[in-house]
Amino acid sequence: MLAIVVFLICIAHRSEADPMLWGSRIRILLARRGNLFEMDIRKGQCYVEDEVWGSPCQMDERSVNVTLNDVLKQSELRLYSGDSLYSTVFFVPNCTFQKPGKDEVDLKTSFPLSRFLRGQTHVELKFAAQGAESESWAFFYINGDLACYWEGRTIIRSERSFCRDLTQDTQSDLRVFVVTITRDYKDENSTFQWSTLYSKLVVTVDWMQEGE
């Protein structure tokens, strides 16, 4: 039996600027069996390598609406705006998070990946990478701009005052970054990307809507 999922991804924009124009700059990638494949939307259908992957599908200057016929055929979906990763969707059966591979991001630590915080001015975010003793790299981006960069647990580049060394969770074998973000009032939405050399995720925060 096919498992069907429909989800809507809304574009983020700053209230003092024009909305982003998507067109050819928007790319949708899905991860399957360790490889990334590009998804196209044509005539109301999603295609991967000329195979119909789902319908109805739609893209305009404000949103992407994707229907996937079988959620078991991919593990992750990524939405890029230009070179910036805007959103990530992970398909986790029964919400049972598996232990990530060495130096991969830990999904469970950052869950949920979408927050709706109307009326709030701060949000606490938590990120982790597998390997408490690892010397591999990790990166933190805000709205596509690099904020912090680490080698192992040591901060190497700091563009924001909150950047600091990662902490160790030896019991879970994780390197952990906890940060409290204050809303920039120009932003109606914010994206926070946590990346290693091997995987990445994005937490999106909508400051204008409320919900779960």
Short mmCIF file of C-alpha atoms in Angstrom, two decimals:
data_model
loop_
_atom_site.label_atom_id
_atom_site.label_comp_id
_atom_site.label_asym_id
_atom_site.label_seq_id
_atom_site.Cartn_x
_atom_site.Cartn_y
_atom_site.Cartn_z
CA MET A 1 0.00 0.00 0.00
CA LEU A 2 1.24 3.46 -0.88
CA ALA A 3 1.63 5.99 1.90
CA ILE A 4 0.64 9.47 0.75
CA VAL A 5 1.76 12.73 2.30
CA VAL A 6 0.93 16.30 1.37
CA PHE A 7 2.85 19.23 2.81
CA LEU A 8 3.08 22.93 2.16
CA ILE A 9 6.28 24.95 2.39
CA CYS A 10 5.79 28.72 2.55
CA ILE A 11 8.43 31.16 1.47
CA ALA A 12 10.09 33.37 4.09
CA HIS A 13 10.56 37.05 3.39
CA ARG A 14 11.35 40.24 5.22
CA SER A 15 8.51 42.67 5.64
CA GLU A 16 10.64 45.59 4.44
CA ALA A 17 11.76 43.80 1.31
CA ASP A 18 10.08 42.32 -1.72
CA PRO A 19 9.23 38.62 -1.50
CA MET A 20 11.89 36.32 -2.91
CA LEU A 21 11.41 35.39 -6.53
CA TRP A 22 11.68 31.66 -6.97
CA GLY A 23 11.50 30.58 -10.60
CA SER A 24 14.62 28.70 -11.68
CA ARG A 25 16.42 29.61 -8.43
CA ILE A 26 14.28 27.19 -6.39
CA ARG A 27 15.46 23.60 -6.24
CA ILE A 28 13.83 20.64 -4.52
CA LEU A 29 16.08 17.68 -3.73
CA LEU A 30 15.16 14.38 -2.16
CA ALA A 31 17.45 11.87 -0.50
CA ARG A 32 17.04 8.23 -1.42
CA ARG A 33 19.42 5.38 -0.57
CA GLY A 34 22.21 7.80 0.25
CA ASN A 35 21.92 9.84 -2.96
CA LEU A 36 20.27 13.17 -3.78
CA PHE A 37 17.85 13.52 -6.68
CA GLU A 38 16.31 16.68 -8.11
CA MET A 39 12.53 16.98 -8.16
CA ASP A 40 10.75 18.89 -10.92
CA ILE A 41 7.17 20.18 -10.90
CA ARG A 42 5.49 20.06 -14.31
CA LYS A 43 1.82 20.46 -15.13
CA GLY A 44 0.73 19.85 -11.56
CA GLN A 45 2.84 16.73 -11.01
CA CYS A 46 6.12 16.05 -9.18
CA TYR A 47 8.78 14.22 -11.19
CA VAL A 48 12.05 12.55 -10.20
CA GLU A 49 14.15 11.38 -13.14
CA ASP A 50 11.04 11.57 -15.37
CA GLU A 51 9.06 9.31 -13.03
CA VAL A 52 5.85 10.72 -11.56
CA TRP A 53 6.55 11.03 -7.83
CA GLY A 54 3.23 12.52 -6.76
CA SER A 55 0.35 14.83 -7.58
CA PRO A 56 -1.02 17.40 -7.21
CA CYS A 57 2.12 19.53 -6.91
CA GLN A 58 2.36 23.29 -7.29
CA MET A 59 4.94 26.06 -7.00
CA ASP A 60 4.50 29.83 -7.13
CA GLU A 61 6.32 32.88 -5.80
CA ARG A 62 5.09 32.32 -2.24
CA SER A 63 4.81 28.57 -1.66
CA VAL A 64 5.57 25.04 -2.75
CA ASN A 65 2.86 22.41 -2.36
CA VAL A 66 4.13 18.85 -2.79
CA THR A 67 2.26 15.55 -2.68
CA LEU A 68 4.37 12.39 -2.39
CA ASN A 69 2.77 9.12 -3.38
CA ASP A 70 5.01 6.96 -1.21
CA VAL A 71 6.78 8.33 1.87
CA LEU A 72 8.88 5.18 2.08
CA LYS A 73 10.71 5.99 -1.17
CA GLN A 74 12.81 8.81 0.34
CA SER A 75 14.31 9.72 3.68
CA GLU A 76 14.57 13.49 3.32
CA LEU A 77 13.44 16.42 1.20
CA ARG A 78 15.40 19.67 0.88
CA LEU A 79 14.26 23.00 -0.49
CA TYR A 80 16.93 25.41 -1.74
CA SER A 81 16.48 29.07 -2.64
CA GLY A 82 19.50 29.82 -4.77
CA ASP A 83 22.44 28.33 -2.89
CA SER A 84 20.74 28.65 0.51
CA LEU A 85 19.05 25.70 2.16
CA TYR A 86 15.63 26.99 3.18
CA SER A 87 13.77 23.95 4.54
CA THR A 88 14.31 20.27 5.33
CA VAL A 89 11.65 17.60 5.73
CA PHE A 90 12.59 14.20 7.19
CA PHE A 91 10.47 11.07 6.93
CA VAL A 92 10.75 9.28 10.28
CA PRO A 93 8.50 6.20 10.54
CA ASN A 94 6.43 6.28 13.74
CA CYS A 95 8.53 9.28 14.90
CA THR A 96 11.22 6.81 15.98
CA PHE A 97 14.53 8.61 15.57
CA GLN A 98 17.49 6.44 14.65
CA LYS A 99 20.95 7.11 16.02
CA PRO A 100 22.80 9.19 13.43
CA GLY A 101 26.05 8.08 11.88
CA LYS A 102 29.35 9.52 13.06
CA ASP A 103 29.55 13.28 12.43
CA GLU A 104 25.95 13.47 11.22
CA VAL A 105 23.37 15.89 12.64
CA ASP A 106 21.03 14.53 15.31
CA LEU A 107 17.38 15.09 14.37
CA LYS A 108 15.92 14.26 17.76
CA THR A 109 17.87 17.03 19.49
CA SER A 110 16.42 19.74 17.21
CA PHE A 111 12.85 18.44 16.93
CA PRO A 112 10.42 20.01 16.06
CA LEU A 113 11.89 21.56 12.93
CA SER A 114 9.04 24.05 12.50
CA ARG A 115 8.05 26.55 15.21
CA PHE A 116 5.11 28.99 15.20
CA LEU A 117 5.80 31.75 17.74
CA ARG A 118 3.42 34.63 17.20
CA GLY A 119 3.77 37.18 19.98
CA GLN A 120 7.11 35.83 21.18
CA THR A 121 10.46 37.56 20.89
CA HIS A 122 12.87 34.73 21.71
CA VAL A 123 13.34 31.08 20.86
CA GLU A 124 15.71 28.51 22.33
CA LEU A 125 17.18 26.13 19.78
CA LYS A 126 19.25 23.03 20.37
CA PHE A 127 21.47 21.25 17.87
CA ALA A 128 23.82 18.29 18.07
CA ALA A 129 26.22 16.23 15.99
CA GLN A 130 27.16 12.62 16.61
CA GLY A 131 30.60 12.08 18.09
CA ALA A 132 31.35 13.77 21.41
CA GLU A 133 35.10 13.46 20.81
CA SER A 134 35.06 14.07 17.05
CA GLU A 135 37.27 16.76 15.52
CA SER A 136 35.06 17.16 12.45
CA TRP A 137 33.49 20.46 11.39
CA ALA A 138 30.05 21.88 12.22
CA PHE A 139 28.33 25.03 10.96
CA PHE A 140 25.41 27.23 12.04
CA TYR A 141 23.66 29.59 9.61
CA ILE A 142 20.93 32.18 10.18
CA ASN A 143 18.82 33.07 7.14
CA GLY A 144 21.53 31.65 4.91
CA ASP A 145 24.42 33.58 6.49
CA LEU A 146 27.19 31.80 8.40
CA ALA A 147 27.05 32.65 12.10
CA CYS A 148 29.35 30.08 13.76
CA TYR A 149 31.84 27.45 12.65
CA TRP A 150 33.50 24.75 14.77
CA GLU A 151 36.28 22.22 14.45
CA GLY A 152 35.49 19.49 16.91
CA ARG A 153 34.05 21.35 19.90
CA THR A 154 36.21 24.45 19.42
CA ILE A 155 34.74 27.61 17.94
CA ILE A 156 36.85 28.66 14.94
CA ARG A 157 34.78 31.47 13.45
CA SER A 158 32.31 33.64 15.34
CA GLU A 159 30.07 36.15 13.57
CA ARG A 160 27.61 36.45 16.48
CA SER A 161 28.10 37.03 20.20
CA PHE A 162 26.36 33.76 21.08
CA CYS A 163 28.93 31.59 19.26
CA ARG A 164 30.95 29.53 21.74
CA ASP A 165 32.52 26.10 22.15
CA LEU A 166 30.21 23.11 21.84
CA THR A 167 29.43 21.08 24.94
CA GLN A 168 29.80 17.32 25.30
CA ASP A 169 27.01 14.88 26.00
CA THR A 170 29.14 11.81 26.62
CA GLN A 171 26.18 9.62 27.51
CA SER A 172 24.58 10.17 24.09
CA ASP A 173 27.94 10.67 22.33
CA LEU A 174 26.99 14.10 21.00
CA ARG A 175 28.51 17.54 20.54
CA VAL A 176 25.79 20.02 21.48
CA PHE A 177 25.00 23.68 20.74
CA VAL A 178 22.18 25.44 22.63
CA VAL A 179 21.36 29.02 21.64
CA THR A 180 18.68 31.57 22.47
CA ILE A 181 17.76 33.70 19.46
CA THR A 182 16.17 37.13 19.74
CA ARG A 183 13.82 37.98 16.91
CA ASP A 184 14.96 40.57 14.39
CA TYR A 185 11.76 42.54 13.91
CA LYS A 186 12.40 42.90 10.19
CA ASP A 187 11.90 39.15 9.91
CA GLU A 188 8.50 37.54 9.67
CA ASN A 189 10.21 34.15 9.35
CA SER A 190 13.70 32.92 10.21
CA THR A 191 15.70 29.88 9.17
CA PHE A 192 18.42 28.24 11.27
CA GLN A 193 20.64 25.71 9.53
CA TRP A 194 22.82 23.22 11.40
CA SER A 195 25.29 21.34 9.21
CA THR A 196 28.18 18.94 9.31
CA LEU A 197 30.23 17.65 6.41
CA TYR A 198 27.81 14.74 6.06
CA SER A 199 24.28 15.99 6.77
CA LYS A 200 22.24 19.08 7.56
CA LEU A 201 18.90 20.24 8.89
CA VAL A 202 16.94 23.49 9.07
CA VAL A 203 14.70 24.75 11.87
CA THR A 204 12.19 27.29 10.59
CA VAL A 205 10.55 29.84 12.89
CA ASP A 206 7.40 31.72 11.89
CA TRP A 207 7.11 34.79 14.11
CA MET A 208 3.70 35.81 12.69
CA GLN A 209 1.62 32.67 13.18
CA GLU A 210 0.81 30.48 16.13
CA GLY A 211 0.28 26.73 16.26
CA GLU A 212 2.10 23.47 16.74
#
